[in-house]
Coordinates of N, CA and C in Angstrom, one line a residue:
M1 N 165.2 153.3 104.7 CA 165.0 152.8 103.6 C 163.5 152.8 103.5
R2 N 162.8 152.4 104.7 CA 161.3 152.8 104.6 C 160.6 153.7 104.3
A3 N 161.7 155.1 104.6 CA 161.5 156.5 104.1 C 161.7 156.7 102.8
G4 N 162.5 155.7 102.1 CA 162.5 155.9 100.6 C 163.9 156.5 100.4
Q5 N 164.9 156.3 101.4 CA 166.4 156.6 101.2 C 167.1 155.7 100.7
I6 N 168.2 156.1 100.2 CA 169.3 155.1 99.7 C 170.5 154.8 100.7
V7 N 170.7 153.7 101.1 CA 171.8 153.3 102.1 C 173.0 152.7 101.7
A8 N 174.2 153.1 102.0 CA 175.2 152.4 101.3 C 175.8 151.7 102.7
V9 N 175.8 150.5 102.4 CA 176.3 149.4 103.4 C 177.4 148.7 103.4
K10 N 178.3 148.9 104.1 CA 179.6 148.1 104.0 C 179.6 146.7 104.5
G11 N 179.8 145.8 103.7 CA 179.9 144.2 103.9 C 181.3 143.8 104.1
L12 N 181.3 142.7 103.8 CA 183.0 141.9 103.9 C 183.5 142.3 102.5
G13 N 183.1 142.2 101.6 CA 183.8 142.4 100.1 C 183.6 143.9 99.6
G14 N 183.0 144.5 100.4 CA 182.7 146.1 99.4 C 181.5 146.6 100.1
F15 N 181.1 147.7 99.4 CA 179.6 148.1 99.8 C 178.6 147.6 99.2
H16 N 177.5 147.9 99.5 CA 176.3 147.7 98.7 C 175.4 149.1 98.7
L17 N 174.7 149.2 97.5 CA 173.6 150.4 97.9 C 172.5 149.7 98.1
M18 N 171.6 150.2 98.9 CA 170.3 149.4 99.6 C 169.1 150.2 99.5
V19 N 168.0 149.9 98.9 CA 166.6 150.6 99.0 C 165.6 149.8 98.7
D20 N 164.5 150.3 99.2 CA 163.2 149.4 99.4 C 162.9 149.0 97.9
A21 N 162.7 147.7 97.8 CA 162.2 147.1 96.4 C 161.1 147.6 96.1
G22 N 160.1 147.8 96.8 CA 158.9 148.2 96.4 C 158.6 149.9 96.1
N23 N 159.5 150.7 96.3 CA 159.3 152.1 96.2 C 159.8 152.7 94.8
A24 N 159.0 152.5 94.0 CA 159.3 152.9 92.4 C 160.1 154.2 92.8
T25 N 159.8 155.2 93.0 CA 160.5 156.7 93.1 C 161.8 156.4 93.8
A26 N 162.2 155.8 94.6 CA 163.6 155.5 95.1 C 164.5 154.9 94.2
I27 N 163.9 153.8 93.8 CA 164.6 153.1 92.6 C 165.1 153.8 91.5
E28 N 164.0 154.6 90.8 CA 164.5 155.5 89.9 C 165.5 156.6 90.3
R29 N 165.2 157.0 91.6 CA 166.5 157.9 91.9 C 167.8 157.2 92.1
L30 N 167.7 155.6 92.5 CA 169.0 155.1 92.6 C 169.6 155.0 91.0
R31 N 168.6 154.7 90.2 CA 168.9 154.4 88.6 C 169.5 155.9 88.3
E32 N 169.0 156.9 88.5 CA 169.7 158.3 88.2 C 171.1 158.6 88.6
R33 N 171.3 158.2 89.8 CA 172.2 158.8 90.6 C 173.7 157.7 90.1
K34 N 173.2 156.5 89.9 CA 174.2 155.3 89.9 C 175.2 156.0 88.8
P35 N 175.3 156.0 87.6 CA 173.7 155.7 86.9 C 173.9 154.3 86.3
R36 N 172.8 153.9 86.2 CA 172.4 152.6 85.7 C 170.9 152.6 85.2
R37 N 170.8 152.8 83.9 CA 169.5 153.3 83.1 C 168.4 151.9 83.0
D38 N 169.3 150.7 82.5 CA 168.3 149.8 82.1 C 168.6 148.3 82.8
K39 N 169.9 147.9 83.2 CA 170.1 146.7 84.0 C 169.4 146.6 84.8
P40 N 169.0 145.3 85.2 CA 168.3 144.8 86.2 C 169.2 145.0 87.5
F41 N 168.4 145.4 88.8 CA 168.9 145.3 90.2 C 168.9 144.1 90.9
A42 N 169.9 143.5 91.6 CA 169.7 142.5 92.4 C 169.0 142.7 93.4
L43 N 168.3 141.8 94.0 CA 167.2 141.8 95.0 C 167.8 141.0 96.3
M44 N 167.6 141.3 97.5 CA 167.7 140.5 98.8 C 166.5 140.1 99.4
A45 N 166.4 138.9 99.6 CA 165.2 138.4 100.0 C 165.3 137.8 101.6
R46 N 164.5 137.9 102.4 CA 164.8 137.1 103.9 C 165.1 135.6 103.9
D47 N 164.1 135.2 103.1 CA 164.4 133.4 103.1 C 164.1 133.0 101.8
M48 N 163.8 131.7 101.5 CA 163.4 130.8 100.2 C 161.8 130.8 100.4
D49 N 161.0 131.2 101.3 CA 159.7 131.5 101.0 C 159.4 133.0 100.5
A50 N 160.1 134.1 101.0 CA 160.2 135.4 100.3 C 160.6 135.3 98.9
A51 N 161.7 134.4 98.6 CA 161.8 134.3 97.1 C 161.0 134.0 96.5
R52 N 160.4 133.0 96.6 CA 159.2 132.3 96.1 C 158.0 133.0 95.5
R53 N 157.9 134.2 96.5 CA 157.2 135.1 96.4 C 157.2 136.2 95.0
L54 N 158.6 136.4 94.7 CA 159.1 137.3 93.8 C 159.4 136.4 92.3
V55 N 160.1 135.1 92.5 CA 160.5 134.8 91.5 C 160.1 133.0 91.3
H56 N 160.2 132.5 90.1 CA 159.8 130.9 89.9 C 161.4 130.3 90.5
V57 N 161.3 129.8 91.6 CA 162.5 129.0 91.8 C 162.7 127.4 91.8
S58 N 163.2 126.9 90.6 CA 163.6 125.7 90.2 C 164.4 125.0 91.4
P59 N 164.4 123.4 91.6 CA 165.2 122.9 92.5 C 166.8 123.4 92.3
E60 N 167.0 123.4 91.2 CA 168.6 123.6 90.8 C 168.7 125.3 91.2
A61 N 167.7 126.2 91.1 CA 168.2 127.4 91.5 C 168.1 127.6 93.1
E62 N 167.2 126.8 93.8 CA 167.4 126.8 95.1 C 168.7 126.3 95.7
A63 N 169.3 125.0 95.0 CA 170.3 124.5 95.5 C 171.6 125.7 95.3
L64 N 171.6 126.5 94.4 CA 172.6 127.5 93.9 C 172.4 128.7 95.2
L65 N 171.1 129.1 95.3 CA 170.9 130.1 96.4 C 171.1 129.5 97.8
T66 N 171.2 128.4 98.1 CA 171.2 128.1 99.3 C 172.6 127.5 99.9
S67 N 173.4 127.3 98.6 CA 174.9 127.0 98.6 C 176.1 127.9 99.4
A68 N 177.0 127.5 99.5 CA 178.0 128.4 100.3 C 178.1 129.5 99.6
E69 N 178.2 129.5 98.4 CA 178.8 130.4 97.5 C 177.6 131.8 97.2
A70 N 176.4 131.1 97.6 CA 175.3 132.0 97.4 C 175.1 133.0 96.4
P71 N 175.3 132.9 95.0 CA 175.3 133.6 94.1 C 174.0 134.4 93.8
I72 N 174.2 135.6 93.2 CA 173.2 136.2 92.4 C 172.4 135.3 91.3
V73 N 171.3 134.9 91.3 CA 170.6 133.8 90.3 C 169.9 134.7 89.6
L74 N 170.0 134.7 88.2 CA 168.9 135.2 87.2 C 168.1 134.1 87.1
L75 N 166.3 134.6 87.5 CA 165.2 133.7 87.7 C 164.2 134.5 86.8
P76 N 163.3 133.8 86.4 CA 161.8 134.6 85.7 C 160.7 135.2 86.9
R77 N 160.6 136.4 86.8 CA 159.8 137.2 87.6 C 158.5 136.5 87.6
R78 N 157.7 136.6 88.9 CA 156.1 136.1 88.9 C 155.6 137.3 88.6
D79 N 154.3 137.2 87.8 CA 153.5 138.4 87.9 C 153.0 139.1 89.1
D80 N 152.9 138.7 90.0 CA 152.5 139.2 91.1 C 153.7 139.4 92.0
A81 N 154.7 139.6 91.7 CA 155.8 140.0 92.5 C 155.7 141.1 93.2
P82 N 156.0 141.2 94.4 CA 155.3 142.9 95.1 C 156.9 143.6 95.3
V83 N 157.1 143.9 94.0 CA 158.3 144.7 94.0 C 158.0 145.7 92.6
A84 N 158.9 147.0 92.6 CA 158.4 147.8 91.9 C 159.0 147.4 90.5
D85 N 158.2 147.9 89.3 CA 158.5 147.2 87.9 C 160.0 147.9 87.5
A86 N 160.5 149.1 88.2 CA 161.4 149.7 88.0 C 163.0 148.8 88.2
V87 N 162.5 147.7 89.2 CA 163.6 147.1 89.5 C 164.2 146.0 88.2
A88 N 163.3 145.9 87.8 CA 163.9 145.2 86.3 C 163.3 145.5 84.9
T89 N 163.5 146.8 84.8 CA 162.6 147.6 83.2 C 163.0 146.7 82.2
A90 N 164.0 146.4 81.7 CA 164.5 146.1 80.6 C 164.4 144.6 80.4
S91 N 164.0 143.6 81.4 CA 164.2 142.1 81.2 C 163.1 141.6 82.2
A92 N 162.7 140.3 81.5 CA 161.4 139.7 82.2 C 162.4 138.9 83.3
L93 N 163.6 138.6 83.8 CA 164.4 138.0 84.6 C 164.6 139.1 85.5
L94 N 164.6 138.5 87.0 CA 164.8 139.0 88.1 C 166.1 138.6 88.8
R95 N 166.9 139.5 89.2 CA 168.1 139.0 89.8 C 167.9 139.1 91.2
W96 N 168.3 137.9 91.9 CA 167.9 138.0 93.5 C 169.2 137.7 94.2
L97 N 169.7 138.3 95.1 CA 171.0 138.2 96.1 C 170.5 137.1 97.0
G98 N 170.9 136.0 96.9 CA 170.5 134.8 98.2 C 171.4 135.3 99.5
R99 N 171.1 136.0 100.4 CA 171.6 136.5 101.6 C 170.3 136.7 102.3
R100 N 170.4 136.7 103.5 CA 169.3 136.9 104.7 C 169.4 138.1 105.2
P101 N 168.9 138.9 105.2 CA 169.2 140.2 105.9 C 168.6 140.1 107.5
A102 N 169.2 140.2 108.7 CA 168.8 139.9 109.9 C 167.6 140.7 110.6
T103 N 167.5 142.1 110.0 CA 166.4 142.9 110.7 C 165.3 143.5 109.8
T104 N 165.1 143.0 108.6 CA 163.6 143.2 107.7 C 163.2 142.0 107.0
S105 N 162.1 142.1 107.2 CA 161.2 141.2 106.4 C 161.0 141.7 104.9
K106 N 161.2 142.6 104.4 CA 161.0 143.5 103.1 C 162.0 143.1 102.6
T107 N 161.6 143.2 101.2 CA 162.7 142.8 99.7 C 163.5 144.1 99.7
L108 N 164.4 143.9 99.4 CA 165.6 145.0 99.4 C 166.6 145.0 98.0
V109 N 166.3 146.1 97.3 CA 167.5 146.3 96.1 C 169.0 146.2 97.0
A110 N 169.8 145.4 96.3 CA 171.0 145.3 97.1 C 172.1 145.4 95.9
T111 N 172.2 146.7 95.3 CA 173.2 146.6 94.2 C 174.7 147.0 94.7
S112 N 175.8 146.9 93.7 CA 177.1 147.1 94.1 C 177.2 148.5 94.4
G113 N 178.1 148.7 95.5 CA 178.2 150.0 95.9 C 179.5 150.7 95.1
N114 N 179.0 151.2 93.8 CA 180.0 152.0 92.9 C 179.3 152.7 91.9
L115 N 180.0 153.5 91.0 CA 179.5 154.0 89.9 C 179.4 153.2 88.9
S116 N 178.5 153.0 87.7 CA 178.5 151.8 86.9 C 179.8 151.8 86.3
D117 N 180.3 150.4 85.9 CA 181.6 150.0 85.3 C 182.7 150.3 86.4
E118 N 182.5 150.7 87.4 CA 183.6 150.9 88.3 C 183.9 150.0 89.3
P119 N 184.9 149.9 90.0 CA 185.1 148.6 90.8 C 183.9 149.1 92.3
I120 N 183.8 148.1 92.9 CA 183.2 148.5 94.3 C 183.8 149.2 95.3
C121 N 183.2 149.8 96.0 CA 184.1 150.7 97.2 C 184.2 149.5 98.2
T122 N 185.5 149.7 98.7 CA 185.8 148.9 100.1 C 186.1 150.0 101.3
D123 N 186.4 151.0 101.0 CA 186.7 151.7 102.5 C 185.8 152.8 102.7
E124 N 185.4 153.4 103.6 CA 184.4 154.0 104.3 C 184.6 155.3 103.7
H125 N 185.9 155.9 103.9 CA 186.3 157.3 103.4 C 186.1 157.5 101.8
E126 N 186.7 156.3 101.2 CA 186.5 156.1 99.9 C 185.1 156.2 99.4
A127 N 184.0 155.7 99.9 CA 182.7 155.4 99.7 C 182.1 156.9 99.9
V128 N 182.3 157.5 101.0 CA 182.0 158.8 101.1 C 182.2 159.5 99.7
E129 N 183.4 159.6 99.4 CA 184.0 160.5 98.3 C 183.2 160.1 96.9
R130 N 183.1 158.6 96.8 CA 182.9 158.3 95.4 C 181.1 158.3 95.4
L131 N 180.5 157.8 96.4 CA 179.2 157.5 96.6 C 178.5 158.7 97.4
G132 N 179.0 159.7 97.7 CA 178.1 160.6 98.7 C 177.0 161.5 97.8
H133 N 177.1 161.2 96.6 CA 176.2 161.9 95.8 C 175.0 160.8 95.2
I134 N 175.2 159.5 95.8 CA 174.0 158.5 95.5 C 173.4 158.1 96.7
A135 N 174.1 158.1 98.0 CA 173.5 157.5 99.2 C 173.2 158.7 100.1
D136 N 172.2 158.3 100.9 CA 171.6 159.4 101.5 C 172.3 159.2 103.0
L137 N 172.8 157.8 103.4 CA 173.1 157.5 104.6 C 174.1 156.6 104.4
F138 N 175.1 156.2 105.7 CA 176.0 155.1 105.4 C 176.0 154.4 106.6
L139 N 176.1 153.1 106.4 CA 176.0 152.2 107.6 C 177.4 151.2 107.5
V140 N 178.5 151.8 108.3 CA 179.8 151.1 108.2 C 180.1 150.4 109.4
H141 N 181.4 149.8 109.3 CA 182.0 149.1 110.4 C 183.3 149.4 110.3
D142 N 184.2 148.8 111.4 CA 185.4 149.3 111.7 C 186.2 147.8 111.3
R143 N 185.9 146.8 110.3 CA 186.8 145.7 110.1 C 187.3 146.1 108.8
P144 N 188.6 146.4 108.4 CA 189.2 146.7 107.4 C 189.0 145.6 106.1
I145 N 188.5 145.9 104.7 CA 188.4 145.1 103.9 C 189.6 145.0 102.9
E146 N 190.4 143.9 102.8 CA 191.4 143.8 102.2 C 191.3 144.0 100.6
R147 N 190.4 143.3 99.8 CA 190.4 143.4 98.8 C 188.7 143.5 98.4
H148 N 188.2 143.8 97.0 CA 187.0 144.0 96.9 C 186.6 142.7 96.3
V149 N 185.2 142.3 96.5 CA 184.8 141.2 96.3 C 183.2 141.0 95.4
D150 N 182.9 141.4 94.1 CA 181.5 141.4 93.7 C 181.1 140.2 93.9
D151 N 179.5 140.0 94.3 CA 178.9 138.6 94.1 C 178.9 138.1 92.8
S152 N 179.1 136.9 92.7 CA 178.9 135.8 91.6 C 177.8 135.9 91.1
V153 N 177.4 135.6 89.9 CA 176.2 135.8 89.0 C 176.0 134.5 88.3
A154 N 175.0 133.7 88.6 CA 174.5 132.5 87.6 C 173.2 132.7 87.2
W155 N 173.2 132.0 86.0 CA 171.9 131.8 85.3 C 171.8 130.6 84.8
I156 N 170.7 129.6 84.9 CA 170.5 128.1 84.7 C 169.4 128.5 83.3
V157 N 170.3 127.8 82.3 CA 169.7 127.7 80.9 C 169.8 125.9 80.6
V158 N 168.3 125.8 80.5 CA 168.0 124.5 80.3 C 168.9 123.3 81.0
S159 N 168.7 123.7 82.0 CA 169.6 122.8 83.4 C 171.2 122.9 83.3
A160 N 171.4 124.0 82.4 CA 173.0 124.1 82.1 C 173.2 125.3 83.1
L161 N 174.5 125.5 84.0 CA 174.7 126.5 84.3 C 175.6 127.6 83.7
V162 N 175.2 128.8 83.6 CA 176.2 129.7 83.3 C 176.4 130.5 84.2
A163 N 177.8 130.9 84.5 CA 178.3 131.7 85.7 C 178.9 132.8 85.4
A164 N 179.5 133.7 86.1 CA 179.9 135.0 85.7 C 180.9 135.2 87.2
G165 N 181.9 135.5 87.1 CA 182.7 136.1 88.3 C 182.4 135.0 89.4
A166 N 182.4 133.8 89.3 CA 182.5 132.9 90.1 C 183.8 132.3 90.5
V167 N 184.1 133.1 91.7 CA 185.6 133.0 91.8 C 185.8 132.2 93.4
A168 N 184.9 131.3 93.7 CA 185.1 130.6 95.0 C 185.8 129.4 94.7
R169 N 185.7 128.6 93.5 CA 186.4 127.3 93.2 C 186.9 127.9 91.8
A170 N 188.2 126.5 91.7 CA 188.9 126.9 90.5 C 188.5 126.2 89.5
V171 N 188.5 126.6 88.2 CA 188.3 125.9 86.9 C 189.3 124.9 86.6
L172 N 189.1 123.6 86.3 CA 189.8 122.4 85.9 C 190.4 122.4 84.6
R173 N 191.5 122.4 84.2 CA 191.9 122.3 82.9 C 192.2 120.8 82.4
G174 N 191.9 120.1 81.3 CA 192.2 119.1 80.8 C 194.0 118.4 81.1
Q175 N 194.8 119.4 80.6 CA 196.1 119.4 80.8 C 196.8 120.1 81.4
P176 N 197.8 120.2 82.4 CA 198.8 121.2 83.2 C 199.1 122.0 82.2
A177 N 199.2 123.5 82.7 CA 199.9 124.4 82.0 C 201.2 125.0 82.9
R178 N 201.9 125.9 82.1 CA 203.0 126.3 82.6 C 202.9 128.0 83.4
D179 N 201.9 128.1 84.3 CA 201.5 129.1 85.1 C 201.3 130.3 83.9
P180 N 200.5 130.5 83.0 CA 200.5 131.6 82.4 C 199.6 132.5 83.1
G181 N 199.5 133.7 83.2 CA 198.7 134.9 83.6 C 198.1 135.2 82.5
S182 N 196.6 135.6 82.6 CA 195.8 136.1 81.4 C 194.8 137.2 81.9
W183 N 195.0 138.3 81.0 CA 193.8 139.3 81.1 C 192.9 139.6 80.0
R184 N 192.0 139.7 80.5 CA 190.7 140.0 79.5 C 190.8 141.6 78.7
A185 N 189.9 141.9 77.8 CA 190.3 143.0 77.2 C 189.5 144.1 78.3
S186 N 189.5 145.4 77.9 CA 188.9 146.4 78.4 C 187.7 146.5 78.9
Q187 N 186.8 145.9 78.6 CA 185.3 145.8 78.7 C 184.8 144.7 80.1
E188 N 183.8 144.8 80.7 CA 183.7 144.0 81.8 C 184.8 143.2 81.9
H189 N 185.9 143.8 82.4 CA 187.3 143.3 82.7 C 187.4 142.1 83.9
G190 N 188.2 141.3 83.7 CA 188.2 140.1 84.7 C 189.8 139.8 84.7
R191 N 190.5 138.7 85.3 CA 191.8 138.3 84.9 C 191.9 136.8 85.4
A192 N 192.8 136.0 84.8 CA 192.8 134.7 85.4 C 194.5 134.1 85.6
V193 N 194.5 133.4 86.3 CA 196.0 132.9 86.4 C 195.9 131.0 86.4
S194 N 196.7 130.7 85.9 CA 196.6 129.1 85.6 C 197.6 128.6 86.5
V195 N 197.6 127.6 87.1 CA 198.5 126.8 88.2 C 198.3 125.7 87.9
G196 N 199.2 124.9 87.1 CA 199.0 123.4 86.9 C 197.6 123.4 86.2
R197 N 196.8 122.3 86.5 CA 195.6 122.2 85.8 C 194.1 123.2 86.4
Q198 N 195.0 124.0 87.2 CA 193.8 125.0 87.9 C 193.8 126.2 87.3
V199 N 192.6 126.9 87.1 CA 192.7 128.2 86.5 C 191.8 128.9 87.6
F200 N 192.3 130.2 88.1 CA 191.7 130.7 89.1 C 191.2 132.3 88.5
V201 N 190.0 132.3 88.4 CA 189.2 133.6 88.1 C 189.2 134.4 88.8
S202 N 189.4 135.7 88.3 CA 189.4 136.9 89.5 C 187.9 137.5 89.7
Q203 N 187.7 138.3 90.8 CA 186.5 139.2 90.7 C 186.2 140.0 89.7
H204 N 185.1 140.4 89.3 CA 184.5 141.4 88.5 C 185.5 142.7 88.6
I205 N 185.8 143.4 87.9 CA 186.5 144.5 88.1 C 185.7 145.4 87.0
G206 N 185.2 145.4 86.1 CA 184.3 146.4 85.4 C 185.5 147.0 84.1
D207 N 184.7 147.8 83.7 CA 185.6 148.6 82.0 C 186.6 149.1 82.8
L208 N 187.6 149.2 82.2 CA 189.0 150.0 82.2 C 188.9 151.2 81.5
E209 N 187.8 152.0 82.2 CA 188.0 153.4 81.6 C 188.2 154.5 82.7
T210 N 188.5 154.2 83.9 CA 188.7 155.3 85.0 C 189.8 154.8 85.7
P211 N 190.7 155.5 86.5 CA 191.6 155.5 87.3 C 191.7 154.5 88.5
E212 N 190.4 154.5 89.2 CA 189.7 153.5 90.0 C 190.0 152.2 89.4
A213 N 189.4 151.5 88.5 CA 189.3 150.5 87.7 C 190.7 150.0 87.4
L214 N 191.5 150.6 86.7 CA 192.8 150.6 86.4 C 193.8 150.0 87.6
A215 N 193.4 151.1 88.7 CA 194.1 150.6 89.9 C 193.5 149.4 90.7
A216 N 192.4 149.0 90.4 CA 192.1 147.7 90.9 C 192.8 146.6 90.1
F217 N 192.7 146.8 88.9 CA 193.2 146.0 87.9 C 194.5 145.4 88.2
E218 N 195.2 146.6 88.7 CA 196.7 146.3 88.9 C 196.9 145.6 90.4
R219 N 196.0 145.9 91.3 CA 195.9 145.2 92.7 C 195.7 143.7 92.3
V220 N 194.6 143.6 91.7 CA 194.2 142.2 91.8 C 195.3 141.3 91.1
I221 N 196.2 141.7 90.0 CA 197.4 141.0 89.6 C 198.1 140.9 90.5
A222 N 198.6 141.9 91.4 CA 199.4 141.5 92.6 C 199.2 140.4 93.4
D223 N 197.8 140.7 93.9 CA 197.3 139.7 94.8 C 197.4 138.1 94.2
F224 N 196.9 138.2 92.9 CA 196.8 136.7 92.3 C 198.1 136.0 92.2
L225 N 199.2 136.8 92.0 CA 200.5 136.4 92.0 C 201.0 136.2 93.2
R226 N 200.6 136.8 94.2 CA 201.2 136.5 95.5 C 200.3 135.5 96.3
L227 N 199.0 135.3 96.1 CA 198.3 134.3 96.7 C 198.4 133.0 96.2
Y228 N 198.6 132.8 95.0 CA 199.0 131.6 94.2 C 200.4 131.1 93.9
E229 N 201.5 132.2 94.4 CA 202.8 131.8 94.5 C 203.0 131.7 92.9
A230 N 202.6 132.4 91.9 CA 202.6 132.1 90.3 C 203.4 133.2 89.8
Q231 N 204.6 132.6 88.9 CA 205.4 133.8 88.1 C 204.9 133.4 86.9
P232 N 204.3 134.2 86.4 CA 203.9 133.9 84.7 C 204.8 133.7 83.7
V233 N 204.9 132.6 82.8 CA 205.8 132.6 82.0 C 205.1 133.0 80.2
A234 N 203.7 133.2 80.6 CA 202.9 133.6 79.5 C 202.0 134.8 79.8
I235 N 201.7 135.6 79.0 CA 200.4 136.8 79.2 C 199.6 136.7 78.1
A236 N 198.5 136.5 78.2 CA 197.4 136.8 77.0 C 196.5 138.0 77.4
H237 N 196.6 138.9 76.3 CA 195.7 140.2 76.6 C 195.1 140.7 75.3
D238 N 194.5 141.5 75.5 CA 194.0 142.1 74.2 C 195.1 143.1 73.4
M239 N 195.3 143.1 72.3 CA 196.2 144.2 71.7 C 195.7 145.4 71.0
H240 N 194.6 145.7 71.3 CA 193.9 146.8 71.0 C 195.1 147.8 71.9
P241 N 195.4 148.9 70.9 CA 196.3 150.0 71.4 C 195.4 150.8 72.4
E242 N 194.4 151.3 72.4 CA 193.9 152.1 73.1 C 193.1 151.5 74.4
Y243 N 193.3 150.2 74.5 CA 192.9 149.4 75.9 C 193.7 149.7 77.1
L244 N 193.4 150.1 78.1 CA 194.2 150.0 79.2 C 194.6 148.8 79.6
S245 N 194.2 147.8 79.5 CA 194.8 146.3 79.8 C 195.9 146.3 78.7
T246 N 196.0 146.7 77.7 CA 197.2 146.6 76.7 C 198.2 147.6 77.0
W247 N 197.9 148.8 77.7 CA 198.6 149.9 78.2 C 199.6 149.1 79.2
A248 N 198.8 148.9 80.2 CA 199.1 148.4 81.5 C 200.1 147.2 81.1
Q249 N 199.9 146.5 80.5 CA 201.0 145.4 80.3 C 202.3 145.7 79.5
E250 N 202.1 146.6 78.6 CA 203.1 147.2 77.9 C 204.1 148.1 78.8
R251 N 203.3 148.8 80.0 CA 204.2 149.5 80.8 C 204.8 148.5 81.7
K252 N 204.5 147.4 82.2 CA 205.1 146.5 82.8 C 206.3 145.7 82.3
R253 N 206.1 145.8 80.9 CA 207.2 145.0 80.1 C 208.6 146.2 80.1
A254 N 208.0 147.5 79.8 CA 208.8 148.4 79.8 C 209.7 148.4 81.2
E255 N 209.0 148.1 82.2 CA 209.7 148.3 83.6 C 210.4 146.9 84.0
G256 N 210.3 146.0 83.1 CA 211.1 144.9 83.3 C 210.3 143.9 84.2
N257 N 209.1 143.9 84.5 CA 208.3 143.1 85.1 C 207.6 142.1 84.4

């Protein structure tokens, strides 16, 4: 990474694409290959002191970054932050991944190991096939990843927390429900299942526009029903006839599932 190369690193919930956050040329290369034209990249800093050199960290943000969930947090960038402008070209906000790399004190871009709008890669063979044109090197381990899990994203707005993909905890309903499963529309897809008063939200899946995304969508459905021992009696999904989420649900009805 010091030499400006892009490294695909296998973690516990999938791959990350990592590059030196101070190398504008390498970041632009990552944007072109991924492709990710405008959205900010997540950053990984070694500790809170390093994070404070990048962004303005409020007490609420520090509590989030040091929590067990350790989400990506949207924070205002410092004018003198020692990272390339290409990290967040379209926004004054800087996303920071609250984890600590053990072997480097430099700030790193750590973005999801996938093509834009596709699910994150979990298998090294799949990663080489799907990310081979993006990453210059792969760092892997021999521990299988059962299911992909993207990092949660949080944004503090006037002391109120806005979160996306925060899957570590259930959301409590005011009244118990009869175990309905629900699917969102085709873009920025996720799904949820309600068991009693608890609503469990899935990890981010992405836009349902590729075979990989549809396969991940169906795996997540099966996982949720098995993990929470739920048998849906009602299903909510978009009725747009060209959305794959609609098509998949209609297919399951036709199969009698």
